[in-house]
Short mmCIF file of C-alpha atoms in Angstrom, two decimals:
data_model
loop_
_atom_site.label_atom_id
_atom_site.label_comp_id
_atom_site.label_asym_id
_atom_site.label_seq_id
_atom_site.Cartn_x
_atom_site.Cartn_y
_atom_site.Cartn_z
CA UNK A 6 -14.84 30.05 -28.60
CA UNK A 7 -17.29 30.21 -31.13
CA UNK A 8 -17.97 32.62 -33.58
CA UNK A 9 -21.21 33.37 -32.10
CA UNK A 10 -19.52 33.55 -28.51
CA UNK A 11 -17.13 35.96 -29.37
CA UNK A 12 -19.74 37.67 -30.90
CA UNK A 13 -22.04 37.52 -27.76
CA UNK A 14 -18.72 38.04 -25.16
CA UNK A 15 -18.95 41.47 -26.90
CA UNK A 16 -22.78 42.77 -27.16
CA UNK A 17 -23.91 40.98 -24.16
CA UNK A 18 -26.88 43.65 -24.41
CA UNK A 19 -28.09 41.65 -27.41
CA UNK A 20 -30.10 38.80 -26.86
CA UNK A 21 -30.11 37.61 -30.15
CA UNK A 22 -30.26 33.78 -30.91
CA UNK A 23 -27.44 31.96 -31.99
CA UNK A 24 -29.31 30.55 -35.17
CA UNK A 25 -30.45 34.25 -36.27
CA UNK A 26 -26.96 35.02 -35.73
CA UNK A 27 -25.68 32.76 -38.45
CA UNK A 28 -28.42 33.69 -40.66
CA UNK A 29 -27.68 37.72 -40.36
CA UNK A 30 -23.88 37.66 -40.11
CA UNK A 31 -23.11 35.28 -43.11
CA UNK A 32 -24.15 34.70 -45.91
CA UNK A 33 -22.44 33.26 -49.16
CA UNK A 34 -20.38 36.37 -50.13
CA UNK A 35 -19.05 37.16 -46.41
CA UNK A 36 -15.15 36.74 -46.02
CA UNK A 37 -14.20 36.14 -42.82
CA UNK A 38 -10.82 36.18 -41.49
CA UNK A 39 -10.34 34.73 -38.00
CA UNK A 40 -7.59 35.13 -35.09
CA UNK A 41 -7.32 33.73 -31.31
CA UNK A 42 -10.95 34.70 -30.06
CA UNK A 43 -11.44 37.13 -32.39
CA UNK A 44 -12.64 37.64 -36.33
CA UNK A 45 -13.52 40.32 -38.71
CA UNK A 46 -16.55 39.98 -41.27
CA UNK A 47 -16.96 41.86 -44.63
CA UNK A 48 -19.06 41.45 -48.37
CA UNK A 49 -17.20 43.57 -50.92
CA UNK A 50 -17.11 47.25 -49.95
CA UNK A 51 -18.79 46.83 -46.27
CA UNK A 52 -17.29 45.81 -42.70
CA UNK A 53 -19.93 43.76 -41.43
CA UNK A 54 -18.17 42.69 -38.06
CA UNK A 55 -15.45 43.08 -36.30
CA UNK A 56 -15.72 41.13 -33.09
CA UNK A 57 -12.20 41.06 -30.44
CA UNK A 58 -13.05 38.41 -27.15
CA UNK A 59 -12.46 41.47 -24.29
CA UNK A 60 -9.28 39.18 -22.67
CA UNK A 61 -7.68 39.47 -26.03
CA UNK A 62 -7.96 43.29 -26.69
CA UNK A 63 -4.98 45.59 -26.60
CA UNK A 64 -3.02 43.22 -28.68
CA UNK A 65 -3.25 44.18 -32.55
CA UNK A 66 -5.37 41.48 -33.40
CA UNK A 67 -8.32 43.55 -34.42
CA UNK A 68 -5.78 46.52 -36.25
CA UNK A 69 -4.54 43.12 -37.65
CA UNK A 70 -8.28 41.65 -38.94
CA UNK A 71 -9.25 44.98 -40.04
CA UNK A 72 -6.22 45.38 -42.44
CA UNK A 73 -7.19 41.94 -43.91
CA UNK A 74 -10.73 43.26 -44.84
CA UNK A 75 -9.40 45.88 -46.24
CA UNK A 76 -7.22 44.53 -48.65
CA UNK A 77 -9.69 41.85 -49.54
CA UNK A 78 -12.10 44.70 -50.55
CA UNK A 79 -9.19 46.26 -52.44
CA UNK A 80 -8.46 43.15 -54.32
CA UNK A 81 -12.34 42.74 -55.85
CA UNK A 82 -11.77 46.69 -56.90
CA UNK A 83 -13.33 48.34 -53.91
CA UNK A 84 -12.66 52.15 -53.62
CA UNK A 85 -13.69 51.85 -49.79
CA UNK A 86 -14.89 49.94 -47.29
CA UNK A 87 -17.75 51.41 -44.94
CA UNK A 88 -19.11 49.57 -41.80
CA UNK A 89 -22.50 48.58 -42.29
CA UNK A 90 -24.31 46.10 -42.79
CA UNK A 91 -24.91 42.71 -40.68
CA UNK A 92 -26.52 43.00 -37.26
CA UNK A 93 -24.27 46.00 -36.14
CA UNK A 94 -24.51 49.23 -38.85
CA UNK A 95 -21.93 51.29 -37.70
CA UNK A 96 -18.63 51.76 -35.30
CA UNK A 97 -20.24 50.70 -32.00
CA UNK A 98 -20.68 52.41 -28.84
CA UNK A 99 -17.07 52.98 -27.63
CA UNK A 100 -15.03 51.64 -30.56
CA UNK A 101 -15.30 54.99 -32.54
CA UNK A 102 -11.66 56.20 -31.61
CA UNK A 103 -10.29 53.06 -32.97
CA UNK A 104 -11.70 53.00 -36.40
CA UNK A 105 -10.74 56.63 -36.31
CA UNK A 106 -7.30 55.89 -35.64
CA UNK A 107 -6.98 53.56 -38.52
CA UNK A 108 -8.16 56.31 -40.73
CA UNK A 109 -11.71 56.68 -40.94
CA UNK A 110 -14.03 59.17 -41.55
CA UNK A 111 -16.89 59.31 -38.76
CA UNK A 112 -20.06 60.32 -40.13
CA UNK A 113 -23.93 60.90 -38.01
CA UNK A 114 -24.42 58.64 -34.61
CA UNK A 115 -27.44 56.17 -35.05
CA UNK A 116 -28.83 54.09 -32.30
CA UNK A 117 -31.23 50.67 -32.74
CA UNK A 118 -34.01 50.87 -30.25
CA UNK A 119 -36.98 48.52 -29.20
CA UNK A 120 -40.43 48.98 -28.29
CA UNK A 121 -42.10 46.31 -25.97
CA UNK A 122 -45.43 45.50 -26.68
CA UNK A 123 -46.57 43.69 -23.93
CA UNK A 124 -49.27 45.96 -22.37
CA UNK A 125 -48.92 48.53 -25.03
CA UNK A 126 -51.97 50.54 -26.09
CA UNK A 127 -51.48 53.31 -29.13
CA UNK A 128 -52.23 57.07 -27.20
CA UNK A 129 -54.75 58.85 -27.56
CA UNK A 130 -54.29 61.77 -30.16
CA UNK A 131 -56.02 65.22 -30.77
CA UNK A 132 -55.68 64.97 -34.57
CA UNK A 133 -57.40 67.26 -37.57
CA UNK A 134 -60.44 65.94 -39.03
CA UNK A 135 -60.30 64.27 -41.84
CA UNK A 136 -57.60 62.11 -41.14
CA UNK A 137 -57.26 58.22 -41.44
CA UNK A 138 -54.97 55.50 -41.37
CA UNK A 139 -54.69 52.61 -43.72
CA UNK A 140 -52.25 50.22 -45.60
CA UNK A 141 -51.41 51.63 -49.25
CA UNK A 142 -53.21 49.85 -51.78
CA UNK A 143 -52.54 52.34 -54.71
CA UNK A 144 -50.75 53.00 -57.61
CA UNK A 145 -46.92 52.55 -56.43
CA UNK A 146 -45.47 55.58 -57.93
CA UNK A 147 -47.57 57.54 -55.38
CA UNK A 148 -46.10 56.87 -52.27
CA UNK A 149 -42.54 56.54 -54.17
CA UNK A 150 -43.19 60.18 -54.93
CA UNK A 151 -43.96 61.13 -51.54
CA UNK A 152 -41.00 59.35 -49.59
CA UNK A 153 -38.94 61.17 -52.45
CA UNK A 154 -40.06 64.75 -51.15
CA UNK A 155 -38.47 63.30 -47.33
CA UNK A 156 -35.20 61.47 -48.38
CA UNK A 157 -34.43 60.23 -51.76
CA UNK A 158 -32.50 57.06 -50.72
CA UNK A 159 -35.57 55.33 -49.06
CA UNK A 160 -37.19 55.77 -52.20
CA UNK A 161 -35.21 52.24 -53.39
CA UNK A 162 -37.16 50.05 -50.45
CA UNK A 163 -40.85 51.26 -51.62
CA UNK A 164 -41.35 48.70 -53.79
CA UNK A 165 -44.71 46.39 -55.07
CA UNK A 166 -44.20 43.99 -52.49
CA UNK A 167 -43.74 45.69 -49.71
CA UNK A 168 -46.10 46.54 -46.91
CA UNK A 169 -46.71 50.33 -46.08
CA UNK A 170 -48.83 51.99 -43.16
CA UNK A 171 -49.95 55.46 -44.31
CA UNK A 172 -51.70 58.28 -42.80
CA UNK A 173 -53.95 60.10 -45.30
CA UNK A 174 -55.21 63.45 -44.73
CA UNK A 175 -58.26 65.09 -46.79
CA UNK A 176 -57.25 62.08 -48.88
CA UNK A 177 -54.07 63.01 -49.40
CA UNK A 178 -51.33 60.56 -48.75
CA UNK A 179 -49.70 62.38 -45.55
CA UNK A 180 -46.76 59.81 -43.76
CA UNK A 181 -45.61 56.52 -44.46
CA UNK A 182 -43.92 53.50 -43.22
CA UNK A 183 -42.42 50.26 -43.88
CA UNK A 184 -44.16 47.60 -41.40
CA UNK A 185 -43.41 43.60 -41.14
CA UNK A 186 -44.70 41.68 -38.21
CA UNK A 187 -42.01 38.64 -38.73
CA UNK A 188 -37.91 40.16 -38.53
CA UNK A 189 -35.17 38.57 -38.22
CA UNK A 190 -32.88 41.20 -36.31
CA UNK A 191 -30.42 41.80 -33.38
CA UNK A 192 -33.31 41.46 -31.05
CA UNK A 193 -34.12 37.74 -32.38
CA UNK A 194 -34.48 35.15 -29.47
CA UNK A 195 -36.50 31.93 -29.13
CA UNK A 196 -39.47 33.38 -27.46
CA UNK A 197 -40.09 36.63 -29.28
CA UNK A 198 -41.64 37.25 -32.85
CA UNK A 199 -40.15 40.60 -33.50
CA UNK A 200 -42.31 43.08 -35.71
CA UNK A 201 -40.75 46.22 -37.32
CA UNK A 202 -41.54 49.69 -38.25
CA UNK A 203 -38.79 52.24 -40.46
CA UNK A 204 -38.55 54.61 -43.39
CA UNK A 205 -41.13 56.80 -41.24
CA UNK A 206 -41.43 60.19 -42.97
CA UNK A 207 -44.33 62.85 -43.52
CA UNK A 208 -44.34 65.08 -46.51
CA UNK A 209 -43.26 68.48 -45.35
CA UNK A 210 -46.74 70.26 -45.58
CA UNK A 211 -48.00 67.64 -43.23
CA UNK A 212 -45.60 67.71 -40.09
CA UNK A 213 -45.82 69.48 -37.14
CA UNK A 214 -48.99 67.98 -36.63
CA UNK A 215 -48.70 64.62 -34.57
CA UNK A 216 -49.52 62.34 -37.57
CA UNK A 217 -46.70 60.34 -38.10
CA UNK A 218 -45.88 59.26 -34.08
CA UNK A 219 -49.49 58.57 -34.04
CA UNK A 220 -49.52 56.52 -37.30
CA UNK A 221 -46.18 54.66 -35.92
CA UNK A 222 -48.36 54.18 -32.87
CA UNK A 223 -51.38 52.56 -34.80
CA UNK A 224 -48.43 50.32 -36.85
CA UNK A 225 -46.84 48.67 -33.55
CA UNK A 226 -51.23 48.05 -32.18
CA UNK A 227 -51.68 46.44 -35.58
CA UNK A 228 -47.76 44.37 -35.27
CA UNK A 229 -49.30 43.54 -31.49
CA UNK A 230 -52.43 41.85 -32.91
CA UNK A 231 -50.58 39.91 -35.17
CA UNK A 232 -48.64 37.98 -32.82
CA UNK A 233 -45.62 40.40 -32.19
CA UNK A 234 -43.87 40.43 -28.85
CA UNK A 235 -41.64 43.84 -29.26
CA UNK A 236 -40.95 46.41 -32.55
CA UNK A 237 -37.25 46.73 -33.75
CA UNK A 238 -36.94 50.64 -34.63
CA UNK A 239 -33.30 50.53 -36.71
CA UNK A 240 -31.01 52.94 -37.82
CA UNK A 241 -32.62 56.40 -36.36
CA UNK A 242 -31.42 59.19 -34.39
CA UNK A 243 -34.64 59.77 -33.45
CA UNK A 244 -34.65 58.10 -30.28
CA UNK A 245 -36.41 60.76 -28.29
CA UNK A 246 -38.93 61.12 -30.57
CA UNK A 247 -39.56 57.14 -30.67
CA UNK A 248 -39.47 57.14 -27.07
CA UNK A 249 -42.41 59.47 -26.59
CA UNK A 250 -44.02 55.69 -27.04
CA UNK A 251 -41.67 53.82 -24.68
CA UNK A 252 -39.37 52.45 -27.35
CA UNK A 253 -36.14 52.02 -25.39
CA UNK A 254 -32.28 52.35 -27.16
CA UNK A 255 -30.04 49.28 -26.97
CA UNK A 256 -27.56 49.98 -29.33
CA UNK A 257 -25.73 53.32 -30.12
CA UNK A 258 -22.82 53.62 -32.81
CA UNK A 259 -21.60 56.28 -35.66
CA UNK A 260 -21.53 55.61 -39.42
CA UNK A 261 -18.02 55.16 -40.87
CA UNK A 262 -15.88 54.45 -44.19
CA UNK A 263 -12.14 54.22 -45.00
CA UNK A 264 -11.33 55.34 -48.73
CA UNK A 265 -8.94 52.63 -49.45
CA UNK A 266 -5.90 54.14 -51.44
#
């Protein structure tokens, strides 16, 4: 079997294609180590895959690849080795008991969901006067300073180049988000152009009041207009929330690292 077989034989659910496969899963720093229908992925300190054929499970081959990765990250100096990463960011769905086993430390449960935009029309929303939506064209340090008041680690992804759909109330920059309308992600297939929308946050005075699921809303109607088939939501635990707009989960799994003594 292939790589991207394996790979496929276990997350049937994704219908990613096999050339966005290659492309996400390696790139010039991954070590791979490789066993009878199976192989493990990793760059430096992260566990990028870890892929067992189902036929060959129960066996010790993945204990067996997952002990290679994690002496290769000891060898370049790593302190620990956290899944993340690739096309899957955490333990998936069901193989949380065996990382645990192997000694590592679960952290929050994440899941990657999907909105289809075929047929989609952004809601109707009672909003407060006042309030519009536009792409940032400002002075960067603004919206850096906002998305630092909602979590400090986006802060590193609002950057000049990107692309960010805000919601601006009284003129005041209100809630923000990272938008492309070209990915390449786990939902990649030959007949889709996948859009995306993340790093959604509204500065604390501001919530409560329907502006940033109505300015996600407004993103995927623009991503729809520019040629996108579906919207890959990634990395949230907000699936409920999302879903108030028909974005649907299709992966679930749970952050986790290994301090590597």
């Amino acid at each position: 079997m292939t790589e991207y077989e394996i790979f496929k034989s276990c997350f049937p659910q994704l219908r990613i294609n096999e050339n966005a496969f290659l492309k996400l899963a390696f790139s010039e720093d991954t070590k791979c180590f490789h066993n009878t229908e199976a192989f493990a992925c990793c760059d430096g300190d992260r566990l990028t895959l870890l892929c067992v054929a189902p036929k060959q499970r129960g066996q010790g081959i993945g204990s067996e690849l997952l002990k290679k990765c994690e002496d290769y990250a000891k060898s370049l100096g790593k302190e620990k080795l956290s899944i993340s990463g690739g096309i899957i960011a955490g333990a998936a769905e069901g193989s949380s008991e065996f990382f645990a086993k192997r000694g590592y430390t679960l952290g929050g449960s994440f899941c990657e969901m999907e909105l289809p935009l075929d047929g989609f029309t952004a809601p109707n929303a009672e909003l407060p006067q006042n309030v519009d939506f536009r792409f940032f064209d400002g002075d960067i340090k603004v919206i850096r300073s906002a998305v630092e008041e909602v979590d400090n680690e986006w802060v590193q992804y609002f950057n000049a180049d990107g692309r960010f759909f805000c919601c601006y109330a009284d003129g005041e920059l209100a809630s923000f988000c990272i938008i492309d309308e070209d990915v390449r992600c786990a939902l990649s297939d030959e007949n889709s152009q996948i859009g995306s929308i993340g790093c959604v946050g509204t500065v604390p005075k501001f919530r409560r009041m329907g502006l940033g699921l109505h300015m996600v809303a407004l993103g995927a109607q623009w991503l729809k207009t520019h040629g996108c088939n579906k919207v890959f939501i990634h990395y949230t635990h907000l699936d409920k929330w999302y879903g108030k707009l028909g974005a649907k989960v299709f992966l679930r799994f749970t952050a986790a690292e290994k301090e590597l003594l």
